[in-house]
Short mmCIF file of C-alpha atoms in Angstrom, two decimals:
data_model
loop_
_atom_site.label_atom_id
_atom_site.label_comp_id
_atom_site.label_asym_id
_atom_site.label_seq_id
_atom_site.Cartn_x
_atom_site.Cartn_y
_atom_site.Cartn_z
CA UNK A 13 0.00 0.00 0.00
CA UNK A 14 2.14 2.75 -1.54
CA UNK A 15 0.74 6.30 -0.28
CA UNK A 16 2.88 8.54 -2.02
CA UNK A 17 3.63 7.74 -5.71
CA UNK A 18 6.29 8.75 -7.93
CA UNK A 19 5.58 6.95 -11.43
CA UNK A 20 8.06 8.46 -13.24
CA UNK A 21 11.44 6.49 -12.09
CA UNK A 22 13.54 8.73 -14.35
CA UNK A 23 14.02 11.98 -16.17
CA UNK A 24 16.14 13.72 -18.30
CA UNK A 25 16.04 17.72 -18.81
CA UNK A 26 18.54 20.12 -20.81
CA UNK A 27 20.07 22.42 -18.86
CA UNK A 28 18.52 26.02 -18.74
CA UNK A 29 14.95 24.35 -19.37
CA UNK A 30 11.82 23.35 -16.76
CA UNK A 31 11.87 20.38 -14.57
CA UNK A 32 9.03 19.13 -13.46
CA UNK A 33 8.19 16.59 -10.89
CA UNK A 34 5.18 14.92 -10.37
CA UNK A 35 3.99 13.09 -6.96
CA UNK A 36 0.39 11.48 -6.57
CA UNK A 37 -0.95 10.45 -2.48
CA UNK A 38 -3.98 8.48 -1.63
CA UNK A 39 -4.26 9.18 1.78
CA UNK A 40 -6.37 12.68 2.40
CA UNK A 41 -4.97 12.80 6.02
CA UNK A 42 -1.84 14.48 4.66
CA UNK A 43 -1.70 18.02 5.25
CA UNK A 44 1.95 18.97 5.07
CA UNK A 45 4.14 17.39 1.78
CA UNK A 46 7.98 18.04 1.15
CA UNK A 47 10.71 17.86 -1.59
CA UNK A 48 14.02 16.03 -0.79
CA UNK A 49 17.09 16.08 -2.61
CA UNK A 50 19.46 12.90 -2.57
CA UNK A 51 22.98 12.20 -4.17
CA UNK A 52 24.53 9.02 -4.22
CA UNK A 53 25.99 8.01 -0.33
CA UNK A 54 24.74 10.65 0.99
CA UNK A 55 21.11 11.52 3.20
CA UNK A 56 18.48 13.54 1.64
CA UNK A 57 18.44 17.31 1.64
CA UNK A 58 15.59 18.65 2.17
CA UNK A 59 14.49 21.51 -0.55
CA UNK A 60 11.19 22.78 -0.19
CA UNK A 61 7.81 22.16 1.47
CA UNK A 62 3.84 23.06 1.39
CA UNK A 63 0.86 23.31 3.50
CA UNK A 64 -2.19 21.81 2.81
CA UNK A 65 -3.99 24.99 3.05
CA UNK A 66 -1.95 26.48 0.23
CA UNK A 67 -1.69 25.54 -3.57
CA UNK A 68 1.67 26.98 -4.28
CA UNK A 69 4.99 27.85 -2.40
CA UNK A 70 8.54 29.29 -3.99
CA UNK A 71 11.67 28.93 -2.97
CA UNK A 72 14.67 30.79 -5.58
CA UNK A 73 14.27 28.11 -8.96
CA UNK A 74 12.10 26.06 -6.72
CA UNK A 75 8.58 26.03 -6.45
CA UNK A 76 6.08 23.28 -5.73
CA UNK A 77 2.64 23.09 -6.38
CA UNK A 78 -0.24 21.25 -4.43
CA UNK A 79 -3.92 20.38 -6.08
CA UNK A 80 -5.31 18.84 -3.25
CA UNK A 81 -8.38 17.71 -5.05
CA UNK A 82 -6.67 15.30 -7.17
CA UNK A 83 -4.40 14.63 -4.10
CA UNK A 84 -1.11 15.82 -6.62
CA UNK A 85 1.71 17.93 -5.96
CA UNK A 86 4.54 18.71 -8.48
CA UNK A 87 8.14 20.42 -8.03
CA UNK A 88 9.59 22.77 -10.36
CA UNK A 89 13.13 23.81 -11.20
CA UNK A 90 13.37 26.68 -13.36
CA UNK A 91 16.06 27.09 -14.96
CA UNK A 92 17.78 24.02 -14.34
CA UNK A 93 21.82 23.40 -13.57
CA UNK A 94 23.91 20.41 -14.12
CA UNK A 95 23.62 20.32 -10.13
CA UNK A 96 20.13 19.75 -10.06
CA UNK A 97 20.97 15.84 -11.16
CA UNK A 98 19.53 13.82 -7.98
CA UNK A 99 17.79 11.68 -7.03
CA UNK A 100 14.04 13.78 -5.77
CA UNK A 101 12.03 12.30 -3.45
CA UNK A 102 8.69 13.59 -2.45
CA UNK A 103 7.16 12.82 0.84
CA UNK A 104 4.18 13.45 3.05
CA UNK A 105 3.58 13.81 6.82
CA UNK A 106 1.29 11.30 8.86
CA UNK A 107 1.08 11.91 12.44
CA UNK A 108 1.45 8.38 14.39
CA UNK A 109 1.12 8.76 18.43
CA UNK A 110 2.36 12.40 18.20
CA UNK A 111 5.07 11.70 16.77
CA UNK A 112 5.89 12.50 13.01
CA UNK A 113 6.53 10.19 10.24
CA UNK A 114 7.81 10.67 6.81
CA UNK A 115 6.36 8.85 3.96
CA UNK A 116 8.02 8.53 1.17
CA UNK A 117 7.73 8.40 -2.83
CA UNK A 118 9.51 6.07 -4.92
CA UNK A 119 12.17 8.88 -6.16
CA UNK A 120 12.79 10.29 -9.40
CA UNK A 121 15.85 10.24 -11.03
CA UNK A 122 16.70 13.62 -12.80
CA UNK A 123 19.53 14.78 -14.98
CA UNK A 124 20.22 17.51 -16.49
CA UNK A 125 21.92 17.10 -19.63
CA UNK A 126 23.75 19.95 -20.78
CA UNK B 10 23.76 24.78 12.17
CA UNK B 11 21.48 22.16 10.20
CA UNK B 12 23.99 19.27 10.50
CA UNK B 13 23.57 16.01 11.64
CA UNK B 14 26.44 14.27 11.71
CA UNK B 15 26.59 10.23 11.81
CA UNK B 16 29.69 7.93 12.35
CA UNK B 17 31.01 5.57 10.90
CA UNK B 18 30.03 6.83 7.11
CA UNK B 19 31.17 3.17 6.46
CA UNK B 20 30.83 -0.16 8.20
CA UNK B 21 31.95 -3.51 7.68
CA UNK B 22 30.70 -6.36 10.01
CA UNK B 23 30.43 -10.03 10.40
CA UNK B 24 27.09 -12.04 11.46
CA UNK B 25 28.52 -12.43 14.98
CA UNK B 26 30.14 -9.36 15.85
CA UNK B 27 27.99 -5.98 17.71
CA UNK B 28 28.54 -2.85 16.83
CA UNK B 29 27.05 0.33 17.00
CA UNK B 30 26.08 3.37 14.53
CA UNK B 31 26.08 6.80 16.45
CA UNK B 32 24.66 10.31 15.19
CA UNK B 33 24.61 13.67 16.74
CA UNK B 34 22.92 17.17 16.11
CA UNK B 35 23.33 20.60 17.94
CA UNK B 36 19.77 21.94 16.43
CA UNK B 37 17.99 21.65 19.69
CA UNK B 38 15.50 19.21 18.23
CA UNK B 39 13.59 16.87 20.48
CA UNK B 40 13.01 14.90 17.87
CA UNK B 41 15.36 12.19 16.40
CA UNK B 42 14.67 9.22 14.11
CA UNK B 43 16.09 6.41 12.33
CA UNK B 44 15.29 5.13 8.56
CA UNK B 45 16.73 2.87 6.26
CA UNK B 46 17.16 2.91 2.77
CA UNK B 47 18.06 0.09 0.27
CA UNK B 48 19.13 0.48 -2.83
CA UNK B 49 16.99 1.82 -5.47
CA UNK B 50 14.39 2.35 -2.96
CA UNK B 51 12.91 5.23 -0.49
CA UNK B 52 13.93 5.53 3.14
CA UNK B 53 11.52 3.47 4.81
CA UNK B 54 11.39 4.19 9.28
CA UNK B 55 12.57 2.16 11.99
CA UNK B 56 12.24 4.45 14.99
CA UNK B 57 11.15 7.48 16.17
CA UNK B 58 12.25 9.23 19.69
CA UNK B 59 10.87 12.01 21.11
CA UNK B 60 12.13 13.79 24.22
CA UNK B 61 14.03 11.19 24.76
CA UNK B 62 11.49 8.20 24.78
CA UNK B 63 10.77 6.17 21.94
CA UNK B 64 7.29 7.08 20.53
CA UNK B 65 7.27 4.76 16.92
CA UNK B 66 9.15 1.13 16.38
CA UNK B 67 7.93 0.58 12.74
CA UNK B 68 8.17 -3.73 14.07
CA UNK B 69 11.40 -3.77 13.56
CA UNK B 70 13.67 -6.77 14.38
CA UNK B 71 15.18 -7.07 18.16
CA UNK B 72 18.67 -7.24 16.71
CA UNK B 73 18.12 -3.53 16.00
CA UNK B 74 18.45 -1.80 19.51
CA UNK B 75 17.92 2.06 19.50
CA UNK B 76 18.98 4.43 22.30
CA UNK B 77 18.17 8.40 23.01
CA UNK B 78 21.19 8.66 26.01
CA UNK B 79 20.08 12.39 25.63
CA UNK B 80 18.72 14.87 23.66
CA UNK B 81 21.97 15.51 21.20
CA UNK B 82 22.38 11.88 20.77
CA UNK B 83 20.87 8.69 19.15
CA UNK B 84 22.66 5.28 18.92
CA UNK B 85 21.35 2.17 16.82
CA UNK B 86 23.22 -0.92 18.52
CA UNK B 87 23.70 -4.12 16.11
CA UNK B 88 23.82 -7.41 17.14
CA UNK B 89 23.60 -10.73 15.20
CA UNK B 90 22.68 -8.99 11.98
CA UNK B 91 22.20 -10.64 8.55
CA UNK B 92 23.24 -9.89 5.41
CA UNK B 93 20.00 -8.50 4.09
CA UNK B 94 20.37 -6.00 6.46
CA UNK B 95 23.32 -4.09 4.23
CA UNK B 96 21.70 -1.04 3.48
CA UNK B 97 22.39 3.30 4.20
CA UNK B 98 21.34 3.70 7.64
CA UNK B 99 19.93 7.31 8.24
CA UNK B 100 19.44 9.42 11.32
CA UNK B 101 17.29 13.02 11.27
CA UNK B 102 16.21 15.15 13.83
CA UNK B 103 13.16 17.70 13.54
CA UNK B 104 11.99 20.13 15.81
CA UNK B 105 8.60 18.54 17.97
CA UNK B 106 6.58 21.09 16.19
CA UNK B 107 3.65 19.51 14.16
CA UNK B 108 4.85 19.68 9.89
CA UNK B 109 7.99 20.86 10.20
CA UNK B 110 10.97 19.31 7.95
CA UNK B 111 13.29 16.54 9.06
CA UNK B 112 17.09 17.18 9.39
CA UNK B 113 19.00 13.82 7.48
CA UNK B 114 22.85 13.56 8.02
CA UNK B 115 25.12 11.46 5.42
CA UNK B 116 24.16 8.41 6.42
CA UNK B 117 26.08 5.13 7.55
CA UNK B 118 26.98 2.51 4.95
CA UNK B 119 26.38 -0.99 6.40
CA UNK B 120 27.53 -4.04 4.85
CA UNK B 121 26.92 -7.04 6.39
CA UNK B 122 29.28 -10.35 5.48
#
């Protein structure tokens, strides 16, 4: 029972164009979703984040966007840098005995070609 | 400072032998976790402490043994492990607010032989 979905495994960009990143969630209880960053051997880095009770927030080239009634949020670098290649996991809050719990998508593997 | 820092970044052990995987922050947070990530796959939870106590053990095995001695630290003592359990173990720390984003340092790289 996957609750946050990444379908696309992989994809490629040239640099200087969009990225876009796309993350699906079944479970309506989620009110808080986050971007993470990951390179190889290392722990994610955490990039940007939204509230349920908005449908966009910006961050520099990032900005994510939440449509809460399709339960979809996408990330967007713009432009993007040979940098950017990671891996980009999206992930959701659930609250579990008070305590916080982050679940996570699949990943996405992006590069940026140049 | 948003740095977590874990130690070893790499670890090499046999069925038999115990070790331990140690990771510190200076953020303040009360909240400290550990996850585990495979390859090719997302960081999936073991444990969750909060002020100290553990709040969430996401059934995972006994040979896994977390400790909180205080609110800087977290250990994750190893015992008898096997070699499926070679995988990057991760430690973050958040602050106890509710929705607020979780601090991940580089990781330990356990290989088990």
């Amino acid at each position: 029972d996957q609750q946050v979905k990444q379908n696309s495994p992989s994809l490629s960009v040239q640099e200087g164009r969009i990225s876009i990143l796309n993350c699906d969630y079944t479970n309506s209880m989620f009110d808080y979703f986050l971007w993470y960053k990951k390179y190889p051997a290392e722990g994610p880095t955490f990039l940007i984040s939204i509230s349920s009770i908005k449908d966009k927030n910006e961050d520099g080239r990032f900005t994510v966007f939440l449509n809460k009634s399709a339960k979809h949020l996408s990330l967007h670098i713009v432009p993007s840098q040979p940098g950017d290649s990671a891996v980009y996991f999206c992930a959701a809050i659930a609250l579990i005995q008070g305590a916080q719990k982050l679940v996570f998508g699949q990943g996405t593997r992006l590069t940026i070609n140049p | 400072d948003t740095e977590v820092t874990q130690t070893p970044k790499h670890l090499v052990m046999g069925m038999t032998n115990k070790k331990s995987l140690k990771c510190e922050q200076h953020m303040g947070h009360r909240a400290m976790y550990w996850y585990k990530q495979k390859a090719k796959k997302p960081p999936e939870l073991m444990f969750v402490y909060s002020y100290e106590k553990l709040s969430i053990n996401e059934s995972v095995p006994s040979r896994f043994s977390p400790e909180c001695p205080n609110s800087s630290l977290l250990n994750l003592h190893l015992h008898a492990l096997q070699p499926e359990d070679s995988a990057l173990y991760l430690c973050a720390s958040s602050s106890q607010a509710i929705n607020t984003e979780a601090f991940f340092g580089q990781g330990t790289r356990l290989t088990v032989v």
